[in-house]
């Protein structure tokens, strides 16, 4: 528009045609830009004046909302409300597990969620349907209702529910953990989650038993390669295979250096897939701290790939290889790489079919390691000879504070060896206690030095 508003209004009022059409003189004018209201946003905390609201009013608000939506108040919820003692901060938990929440029941929760915020909101097995899930997730997003949300075992949340969940993850400034286990995450849910993870603040994601193998995993990994917020990813029990899935996981480790925990328990990675994962593991200089490969069809052959990667990994602190048939050969292949590695603090080898020979190889690693703190070798056939090797290594080692061993001694050909096992187990325990006490003393001294 050219010219001033006054000139434009003057032209309108001076026009003869305007005088004929409009009886009486009328003017159109606009206020200055700074006075124009261009939008309106309702405050999220419009009813959260904790200095004036009471628990009685909160309960009344929920009951009124239930009446409005023609549903009965949840007795379990009312019982939990009665236990609240502090309205000035987030309530610890709202547990609605196993409570059936249809659309109307979900809508009625607004009477509560607009007044209270929670640390943990448990909606596990709540039988959410598509409309109910969509409405509830929108409320949680709008009112910032939870920092930890569990929606596991709700298999009927549908496209609308996933879309609202995606929006919640993107928009929430406080949601840091999401548990979405035992829910089929097929193509559309994976796309919705992928969009959300590109810009979310989510730090922990539990995606166990979600059928993400194949294209859904590819879609998720595409987003996670660029994600810098997520720190813990749990993908157990997803039938992740040794081909495309393992390649995707390897790529994830190549490009994402902010992920701290990757749990791949109970999948089908196998030795072939481990090779792809180790290619990504090699470039993890400052990122991944915990890798769980429990029960993944690994054998001693796959330990060759891991042995090549471990010397390059500078950040890995916990490695769990339990419930895989590694045997003594696998430990022998890992031994030198474990000695060279200087980051590992915890090593899990429970139920890996190792015997005294494997324990001797572990003892060599323990004697050389200045960092290892915890070792789990339960459910292995380690008899007196292997235990003695571990005990001797602990006389040299000053970092190992815990060795998990079977409480019951193993059968021996000679009875005196059974007694030897009992004696050596006590020696191992005493040496671990010695190291733990020394570590505690060092921490105390360090704290005093910092205070000084």
Short mmCIF file of C-alpha atoms in Angstrom, two decimals:
data_model
loop_
_atom_site.label_atom_id
_atom_site.label_comp_id
_atom_site.label_asym_id
_atom_site.label_seq_id
_atom_site.Cartn_x
_atom_site.Cartn_y
_atom_site.Cartn_z
CA UNK A 1 0.00 0.00 0.00
CA UNK A 2 1.33 3.47 -0.93
CA UNK A 3 0.38 6.75 0.69
CA UNK A 4 -0.87 7.22 4.21
CA UNK A 5 -3.96 5.64 5.74
CA UNK A 6 -5.41 9.14 6.22
CA UNK A 7 -5.20 9.86 2.49
CA UNK A 8 -6.73 6.50 1.67
CA UNK A 9 -9.62 7.05 4.09
CA UNK A 10 -10.16 10.56 2.75
CA UNK A 11 -10.51 9.19 -0.78
CA UNK A 12 -13.12 6.69 0.38
CA UNK A 13 -15.24 9.35 2.10
CA UNK A 14 -14.91 11.83 -0.77
CA UNK A 15 -16.16 9.39 -3.44
CA UNK A 16 -19.70 10.19 -4.74
CA UNK A 17 -20.39 6.50 -5.24
CA UNK A 18 -19.53 5.83 -1.65
CA UNK A 19 -21.99 8.49 -0.52
CA UNK A 20 -24.77 6.83 -2.54
CA UNK A 21 -24.09 3.36 -1.22
CA UNK A 22 -23.65 4.32 2.41
CA UNK A 23 -26.09 6.58 4.11
CA UNK A 24 -24.14 8.61 6.60
CA UNK A 25 -20.43 9.17 6.72
CA UNK A 26 -18.33 6.12 7.64
CA UNK A 27 -14.58 5.74 7.89
CA UNK A 28 -12.30 2.70 7.93
CA UNK A 29 -9.05 3.04 9.84
CA UNK A 30 -6.44 0.74 11.40
CA UNK A 31 -4.49 1.12 14.64
CA UNK A 32 -0.70 1.37 14.65
CA UNK A 33 1.18 -1.89 14.16
CA UNK A 34 2.30 -2.09 17.78
CA UNK A 35 -1.35 -2.09 18.93
CA UNK A 36 -2.54 -4.88 16.62
CA UNK A 37 -3.21 -8.23 18.35
CA UNK A 38 -1.89 -10.78 15.89
CA UNK A 39 -2.48 -13.91 17.95
CA UNK A 40 -3.55 -15.33 21.26
CA UNK A 41 -2.09 -18.21 23.22
CA UNK A 42 -3.60 -19.48 26.40
CA UNK A 43 -1.15 -19.97 29.25
CA UNK A 44 -0.31 -23.61 29.93
CA UNK A 45 -0.28 -22.92 33.64
CA UNK A 46 -3.53 -21.00 33.75
CA UNK A 47 -4.86 -23.19 36.56
CA UNK A 48 -1.56 -24.10 38.19
CA UNK A 49 -1.43 -21.50 40.91
CA UNK A 50 -0.09 -23.86 43.55
CA UNK A 51 -0.31 -21.22 46.24
CA UNK A 52 -4.08 -21.11 45.93
CA UNK A 53 -5.14 -24.54 44.63
CA UNK A 54 -5.82 -27.30 47.16
CA UNK A 55 -5.87 -31.06 46.89
CA UNK A 56 -9.60 -31.00 47.55
CA UNK A 57 -10.11 -28.71 44.56
CA UNK A 58 -7.96 -30.95 42.36
CA UNK A 59 -10.04 -34.00 43.25
CA UNK A 60 -13.22 -32.02 42.67
CA UNK A 61 -11.94 -30.89 39.26
CA UNK A 62 -11.26 -34.50 38.22
CA UNK A 63 -14.67 -35.69 39.42
CA UNK A 64 -16.38 -32.81 37.63
CA UNK A 65 -14.55 -33.71 34.43
CA UNK A 66 -15.64 -37.34 34.83
CA UNK A 67 -19.25 -36.22 35.24
CA UNK A 68 -18.98 -34.04 32.16
CA UNK A 69 -17.76 -36.99 30.07
CA UNK A 70 -20.14 -39.45 31.71
CA UNK A 71 -17.53 -41.81 33.15
CA UNK A 72 -16.91 -43.06 36.66
CA UNK A 73 -13.83 -41.68 38.45
CA UNK A 74 -11.03 -44.24 38.68
CA UNK A 75 -10.77 -45.50 42.29
CA UNK A 76 -7.07 -46.27 41.79
CA UNK A 77 -6.46 -42.70 40.66
CA UNK A 78 -8.41 -41.21 43.56
CA UNK A 79 -6.40 -43.30 46.03
CA UNK A 80 -3.16 -41.96 44.56
CA UNK A 81 -4.40 -38.38 44.76
CA UNK A 82 -5.07 -38.80 48.48
CA UNK A 83 -1.39 -39.59 49.08
CA UNK A 84 -0.05 -36.35 47.55
CA UNK A 85 1.63 -34.15 50.14
CA UNK A 86 3.44 -31.57 47.99
CA UNK A 87 1.66 -29.46 45.35
CA UNK A 88 4.66 -27.20 44.76
CA UNK A 89 6.59 -29.65 42.56
CA UNK A 90 5.99 -32.55 40.21
CA UNK A 91 4.18 -35.50 41.75
CA UNK A 92 6.33 -38.63 41.64
CA UNK A 93 3.97 -40.97 39.78
CA UNK A 94 0.52 -41.38 38.27
CA UNK A 95 0.12 -45.13 37.83
CA UNK A 96 -2.71 -46.11 35.49
CA UNK A 97 -1.28 -49.47 34.50
CA UNK A 98 -4.01 -52.02 33.64
CA UNK A 99 -6.71 -49.33 33.93
CA UNK A 100 -8.91 -49.39 30.83
CA UNK A 101 -8.84 -45.90 29.30
CA UNK A 102 -11.35 -45.46 26.47
CA UNK A 103 -11.84 -42.12 24.72
CA UNK A 104 -14.16 -40.63 27.36
CA UNK A 105 -11.93 -41.77 30.21
CA UNK A 106 -8.95 -40.15 28.50
CA UNK A 107 -10.88 -36.89 28.04
CA UNK A 108 -11.85 -36.87 31.70
CA UNK A 109 -8.18 -36.86 32.72
CA UNK A 110 -7.85 -33.26 31.58
CA UNK A 111 -9.52 -32.20 34.81
CA UNK A 112 -6.46 -33.59 36.58
CA UNK A 113 -3.62 -32.97 34.11
CA UNK A 114 -4.36 -29.24 33.87
CA UNK A 115 -3.65 -28.97 37.60
CA UNK A 116 -0.87 -31.47 38.31
CA UNK A 117 2.37 -32.41 36.60
CA UNK A 118 4.10 -35.74 37.13
CA UNK A 119 7.57 -37.19 36.96
CA UNK A 120 6.32 -40.59 35.76
CA UNK A 121 3.07 -41.27 33.93
CA UNK A 122 2.42 -45.01 33.58
CA UNK A 123 -0.13 -45.90 30.88
CA UNK A 124 1.10 -49.45 30.36
CA UNK A 125 -1.64 -51.87 29.25
CA UNK A 126 -4.31 -49.17 29.46
CA UNK A 127 -6.10 -50.44 26.31
CA UNK A 128 -5.82 -47.04 24.64
CA UNK A 129 -7.70 -46.72 21.35
CA UNK A 130 -6.80 -44.37 18.52
CA UNK A 131 -8.96 -41.40 19.53
CA UNK A 132 -8.25 -41.77 23.22
CA UNK A 133 -4.49 -42.01 22.69
CA UNK A 134 -4.52 -38.98 20.40
CA UNK A 135 -6.47 -36.87 22.91
CA UNK A 136 -4.36 -37.97 25.87
CA UNK A 137 -1.01 -37.41 24.14
CA UNK A 138 -2.16 -33.95 23.09
CA UNK A 139 -3.00 -33.14 26.72
CA UNK A 140 0.35 -34.44 27.95
CA UNK A 141 2.08 -32.28 25.36
CA UNK A 142 0.07 -29.15 26.15
CA UNK A 143 0.31 -29.38 29.93
CA UNK A 144 3.88 -30.80 30.01
CA UNK A 145 2.42 -33.54 32.19
CA UNK A 146 5.33 -35.99 32.42
CA UNK A 147 9.09 -36.30 32.25
CA UNK A 148 8.88 -40.10 31.89
CA UNK A 149 6.04 -41.69 29.90
CA UNK A 150 5.30 -45.41 29.60
CA UNK A 151 2.79 -46.42 26.89
CA UNK A 152 3.92 -50.05 26.54
CA UNK A 153 1.48 -52.79 25.48
CA UNK A 154 -1.05 -50.39 23.93
CA UNK A 155 -1.33 -51.96 20.48
CA UNK A 156 -4.33 -50.01 19.13
CA UNK A 157 -3.22 -46.40 19.29
CA UNK A 158 -3.47 -46.15 15.50
CA UNK A 159 -2.26 -43.47 13.09
CA UNK A 160 -3.80 -40.59 15.05
CA UNK A 161 -2.17 -41.79 18.25
CA UNK A 162 1.25 -42.08 16.62
CA UNK A 163 0.90 -38.65 15.05
CA UNK A 164 0.03 -37.08 18.43
CA UNK A 165 2.87 -38.98 20.10
CA UNK A 166 5.27 -37.68 17.46
CA UNK A 167 4.07 -34.14 18.14
CA UNK A 168 4.45 -34.68 21.89
CA UNK A 169 8.04 -35.88 21.51
CA UNK A 170 8.92 -32.93 19.28
CA UNK A 171 7.22 -30.24 21.35
CA UNK A 172 7.79 -31.28 24.95
CA UNK A 173 10.52 -29.44 26.78
CA UNK A 174 10.50 -31.84 29.75
CA UNK A 175 9.91 -35.38 28.39
CA UNK A 176 13.25 -37.17 28.65
CA UNK A 177 12.24 -40.86 28.64
CA UNK A 178 9.70 -42.84 26.61
CA UNK A 179 8.88 -46.53 27.08
CA UNK A 180 7.00 -47.89 24.06
CA UNK A 181 7.59 -51.63 24.36
CA UNK A 182 5.52 -54.49 23.00
CA UNK A 183 3.83 -52.29 20.40
CA UNK A 184 4.13 -53.09 16.66
CA UNK A 185 6.15 -50.24 15.13
CA UNK A 186 5.50 -50.78 11.45
CA UNK A 187 5.98 -48.36 8.56
CA UNK A 188 3.79 -45.40 9.59
CA UNK A 189 4.70 -45.50 13.32
CA UNK A 190 8.37 -45.69 12.34
CA UNK A 191 7.96 -42.65 10.07
CA UNK A 192 6.19 -40.73 12.84
CA UNK A 193 8.93 -41.59 15.34
CA UNK A 194 11.59 -40.72 12.80
CA UNK A 195 10.15 -37.22 12.33
CA UNK A 196 9.97 -36.77 16.09
CA UNK A 197 13.52 -37.94 16.77
CA UNK A 198 14.98 -35.42 14.33
CA UNK A 199 14.28 -32.57 16.74
CA UNK A 200 13.32 -34.09 20.10
CA UNK A 201 14.91 -33.66 23.54
CA UNK A 202 14.28 -37.31 24.36
CA UNK A 203 17.27 -38.86 26.15
CA UNK A 204 16.07 -42.46 26.74
CA UNK A 205 14.00 -44.60 24.36
CA UNK A 206 12.84 -48.13 25.21
CA UNK A 207 11.71 -49.91 22.03
CA UNK A 208 11.80 -53.55 23.11
CA UNK A 209 9.50 -56.02 21.31
CA UNK A 210 8.37 -53.51 18.68
CA UNK A 211 9.02 -55.46 15.45
CA UNK A 212 11.38 -52.78 14.13
CA UNK A 213 13.41 -55.21 12.04
CA UNK A 214 13.81 -54.27 8.38
CA UNK A 215 12.49 -51.04 6.91
CA UNK A 216 11.22 -49.61 10.25
CA UNK A 217 14.76 -49.85 11.65
CA UNK A 218 16.16 -48.19 8.51
CA UNK A 219 13.68 -45.33 8.97
CA UNK A 220 14.58 -44.87 12.64
CA UNK A 221 18.32 -45.06 12.08
CA UNK A 222 18.08 -42.43 9.32
CA UNK A 223 16.80 -39.98 11.94
CA UNK A 224 19.10 -41.14 14.74
CA UNK A 225 22.19 -40.54 12.63
CA UNK A 226 21.46 -36.82 12.97
CA UNK A 227 20.05 -36.91 16.50
CA UNK A 228 22.24 -35.34 19.20
CA UNK A 229 19.90 -35.66 22.20
CA UNK A 230 19.20 -39.40 22.58
CA UNK A 231 21.64 -41.07 24.96
CA UNK A 232 20.12 -44.51 25.60
CA UNK A 233 18.49 -46.80 23.04
CA UNK A 234 17.00 -50.18 23.98
CA UNK A 235 16.16 -52.50 21.08
CA UNK A 236 15.97 -55.90 22.78
CA UNK A 237 13.71 -58.72 21.51
CA UNK A 238 13.19 -57.37 18.00
CA UNK A 239 14.55 -60.24 15.90
CA UNK A 240 17.20 -57.91 14.49
CA UNK A 241 19.07 -59.95 11.90
CA UNK A 242 22.67 -60.34 10.80
CA UNK A 243 22.15 -58.70 7.41
CA UNK A 244 20.34 -55.38 6.80
CA UNK A 245 19.61 -54.74 10.49
CA UNK A 246 23.22 -55.18 11.58
CA UNK A 247 24.37 -52.95 8.72
CA UNK A 248 21.99 -50.24 9.90
CA UNK A 249 23.26 -50.54 13.47
CA UNK A 250 26.83 -50.31 12.24
CA UNK A 251 25.96 -47.13 10.33
CA UNK A 252 24.27 -45.72 13.43
CA UNK A 253 27.50 -46.14 15.40
CA UNK A 254 29.53 -44.61 12.59
CA UNK A 255 27.51 -41.39 12.42
CA UNK A 256 26.03 -40.94 15.91
CA UNK A 257 28.58 -40.06 18.59
CA UNK A 258 26.22 -38.90 21.35
CA UNK A 259 24.54 -42.26 22.02
CA UNK A 260 25.81 -43.65 25.34
CA UNK A 261 23.90 -46.95 25.73
CA UNK A 262 22.89 -49.45 23.04
CA UNK A 263 21.06 -52.57 24.25
CA UNK A 264 20.62 -55.27 21.59
CA UNK A 265 19.73 -58.16 23.91
CA UNK A 266 17.90 -61.23 22.60
CA UNK A 267 18.27 -60.59 18.87
CA UNK A 268 19.76 -62.53 15.96
CA UNK A 269 22.93 -60.53 15.29
CA UNK A 270 25.27 -63.56 15.04
CA UNK A 271 28.95 -63.41 14.11
CA UNK A 272 28.24 -61.98 10.65
CA UNK A 273 26.21 -59.10 12.01
CA UNK A 274 28.75 -58.43 14.75
CA UNK A 275 31.31 -57.66 12.06
CA UNK A 276 29.14 -54.78 10.76
CA UNK A 277 28.54 -53.47 14.28
CA UNK A 278 32.25 -53.58 15.05
CA UNK A 279 33.01 -51.48 11.97
CA UNK A 280 30.91 -48.75 13.52
CA UNK A 281 32.30 -49.42 16.98
CA UNK A 282 35.83 -48.69 15.78
CA UNK A 283 35.03 -45.00 15.25
CA UNK A 284 33.40 -44.51 18.67
CA UNK A 285 36.08 -42.35 20.26
CA UNK A 286 33.99 -40.36 22.74
CA UNK A 287 30.45 -41.73 22.43
CA UNK A 288 29.18 -45.23 23.25
CA UNK A 289 29.78 -46.29 26.86
CA UNK A 290 27.63 -49.41 27.15
CA UNK A 291 27.00 -52.15 24.58
CA UNK A 292 24.77 -55.12 25.45
CA UNK A 293 24.92 -58.12 23.10
CA UNK A 294 23.30 -60.64 25.46
CA UNK A 295 21.93 -63.75 23.70
CA UNK A 296 22.68 -62.93 20.05
CA UNK A 297 23.89 -66.26 18.64
CA UNK A 298 27.52 -65.15 18.95
CA UNK A 299 30.35 -67.69 18.97
CA UNK A 300 34.13 -67.61 19.38
CA UNK A 301 34.39 -66.74 15.66
CA UNK A 302 32.71 -63.37 16.20
CA UNK A 303 35.22 -62.47 18.91
CA UNK A 304 37.79 -61.96 16.15
CA UNK A 305 35.79 -58.94 14.91
CA UNK A 306 35.38 -57.58 18.42
CA UNK A 307 39.08 -58.04 19.14
CA UNK A 308 39.90 -55.86 16.12
CA UNK A 309 37.58 -53.09 17.33
CA UNK A 310 38.34 -52.94 21.08
CA UNK A 311 41.82 -51.37 20.79
CA UNK A 312 40.28 -48.40 18.95
CA UNK A 313 37.35 -47.82 21.31
CA UNK A 314 38.19 -45.12 23.83
CA UNK A 315 34.78 -44.62 25.47
CA UNK A 316 33.29 -48.11 25.98
CA UNK A 317 32.95 -48.83 29.71
CA UNK A 318 30.48 -51.76 29.80
CA UNK A 319 30.42 -54.75 27.46
CA UNK A 320 27.91 -57.57 28.05
CA UNK A 321 28.45 -60.71 25.98
CA UNK A 322 26.49 -63.05 28.23
CA UNK A 323 24.33 -65.96 27.05
CA UNK A 324 26.46 -66.52 23.93
CA UNK A 325 28.50 -69.65 23.22
CA UNK A 326 31.92 -67.97 23.27
CA UNK A 327 33.78 -70.89 24.91
CA UNK A 328 37.40 -70.71 25.93
CA UNK A 329 38.47 -69.95 22.35
CA UNK A 330 36.42 -66.75 22.37
CA UNK A 331 38.03 -65.50 25.59
CA UNK A 332 41.50 -66.30 24.26
CA UNK A 333 40.77 -64.32 21.10
CA UNK A 334 39.58 -61.36 23.18
CA UNK A 335 42.35 -61.41 25.80
CA UNK A 336 44.99 -59.28 24.07
CA UNK A 337 42.43 -56.74 22.86
CA UNK A 338 41.02 -56.46 26.39
CA UNK A 339 44.52 -55.79 27.73
CA UNK A 340 45.20 -53.10 25.12
CA UNK A 341 41.83 -51.43 25.71
CA UNK A 342 41.98 -48.89 28.54
CA UNK A 343 38.34 -47.83 28.86
CA UNK A 344 36.48 -51.00 29.89
CA UNK A 345 35.13 -51.01 33.46
CA UNK A 346 32.54 -53.83 33.37
CA UNK A 347 32.65 -57.10 31.43
CA UNK A 348 29.69 -59.51 31.34
CA UNK A 349 30.45 -63.13 30.45
CA UNK A 350 27.68 -65.01 32.26
CA UNK A 351 26.65 -68.29 30.68
CA UNK A 352 29.24 -68.25 27.88
CA UNK A 353 30.44 -71.89 28.18
CA UNK A 354 33.86 -71.03 29.56
CA UNK A 355 35.80 -73.31 31.89
CA UNK A 356 39.05 -73.07 33.84
CA UNK A 357 41.01 -72.47 30.64
CA UNK A 358 38.93 -69.40 29.86
CA UNK A 359 39.22 -68.24 33.47
CA UNK A 360 43.02 -68.38 33.19
CA UNK A 361 42.86 -66.12 30.11
CA UNK A 362 40.62 -63.72 32.04
CA UNK A 363 43.08 -63.77 34.94
CA UNK A 364 45.86 -62.62 32.58
CA UNK A 365 43.66 -59.70 31.52
CA UNK A 366 42.78 -58.82 35.14
CA UNK A 367 46.43 -58.82 36.20
CA UNK A 368 47.26 -56.33 33.41
CA UNK A 369 44.21 -54.08 33.66
CA UNK A 370 44.33 -50.88 35.73
CA UNK A 371 40.66 -50.10 35.01
CA UNK A 372 38.37 -53.15 35.15
CA UNK A 373 35.96 -52.90 38.09
CA UNK A 374 33.30 -55.58 37.62
CA UNK A 375 33.37 -59.05 36.06
CA UNK A 376 30.42 -61.41 35.71
CA UNK A 377 31.28 -65.07 35.05
CA UNK A 378 28.25 -66.76 36.60
CA UNK A 379 26.77 -69.94 35.11
CA UNK A 380 30.11 -71.14 33.76
CA UNK A 381 31.91 -74.36 34.67
CA UNK A 382 34.83 -72.74 36.50
CA UNK A 383 36.34 -75.11 39.04
CA UNK A 384 39.21 -74.79 41.53
CA UNK A 385 41.97 -74.22 38.93
CA UNK A 386 40.18 -71.32 37.27
CA UNK A 387 39.20 -69.77 40.60
CA UNK A 388 42.80 -69.94 41.82
CA UNK A 389 43.96 -68.12 38.68
CA UNK A 390 41.41 -65.37 39.29
CA UNK A 391 42.45 -65.10 42.94
CA UNK A 392 46.14 -64.77 42.05
CA UNK A 393 45.32 -62.06 39.50
CA UNK A 394 43.39 -60.17 42.17
CA UNK A 395 46.46 -60.11 44.40
CA UNK A 396 48.05 -57.91 41.72
CA UNK A 397 45.00 -56.01 40.48
CA UNK A 398 43.88 -52.89 42.39
CA UNK A 399 40.79 -51.88 40.41
CA UNK A 400 38.47 -54.92 40.42
CA UNK A 401 35.86 -54.47 43.16
CA UNK A 402 33.31 -57.11 42.18
CA UNK A 403 33.46 -60.60 40.66
CA UNK A 404 30.09 -62.31 40.20
CA UNK A 405 30.52 -66.06 40.62
CA UNK A 406 28.10 -68.89 41.30
CA UNK A 407 27.43 -69.30 45.02
CA UNK A 408 27.35 -73.10 44.82
CA UNK A 409 30.70 -74.79 44.31
CA UNK A 410 31.20 -77.07 41.30
CA UNK A 411 31.67 -80.80 41.50
CA UNK A 412 35.28 -82.00 41.53
CA UNK A 413 36.92 -85.39 41.14
CA UNK A 414 38.68 -84.93 44.47
CA UNK A 415 36.90 -83.82 47.61
CA UNK A 416 39.74 -81.53 48.75
CA UNK A 417 39.26 -79.47 45.58
CA UNK A 418 35.71 -78.68 46.65
CA UNK A 419 37.11 -77.24 49.89
CA UNK A 420 39.70 -75.38 47.83
CA UNK A 421 36.92 -73.74 45.84
CA UNK A 422 35.27 -72.50 49.04
CA UNK A 423 38.56 -71.09 50.35
CA UNK A 424 39.45 -69.39 47.07
CA UNK A 425 35.99 -67.87 46.74
CA UNK A 426 36.52 -66.23 50.12
CA UNK A 427 39.94 -64.95 49.02
CA UNK A 428 38.44 -63.45 45.87
CA UNK A 429 35.75 -61.76 47.92
CA UNK A 430 38.29 -60.35 50.40
CA UNK A 431 40.50 -58.97 47.63
CA UNK A 432 37.51 -57.29 46.00
CA UNK A 433 36.58 -55.74 49.35
CA UNK A 434 40.16 -54.51 49.74
CA UNK A 435 40.01 -52.83 46.33
CA UNK A 436 36.58 -51.35 47.06
CA UNK A 437 37.77 -49.86 50.35
CA UNK A 438 40.83 -48.37 48.64
CA UNK A 439 38.67 -46.91 45.87
CA UNK A 440 36.34 -45.37 48.45
CA UNK A 441 39.30 -43.87 50.28
CA UNK A 442 40.62 -42.36 47.05
CA UNK A 443 37.22 -40.83 46.31
CA UNK A 444 36.98 -39.38 49.82
CA UNK A 445 40.48 -37.94 49.63
CA UNK A 446 39.72 -36.46 46.22
CA UNK A 447 36.53 -34.86 47.54
CA UNK A 448 38.39 -33.32 50.48
CA UNK A 449 41.05 -32.00 48.10
CA UNK A 450 38.38 -30.41 45.91
CA UNK A 451 36.76 -28.78 48.94
CA UNK A 452 40.13 -27.47 50.08
#
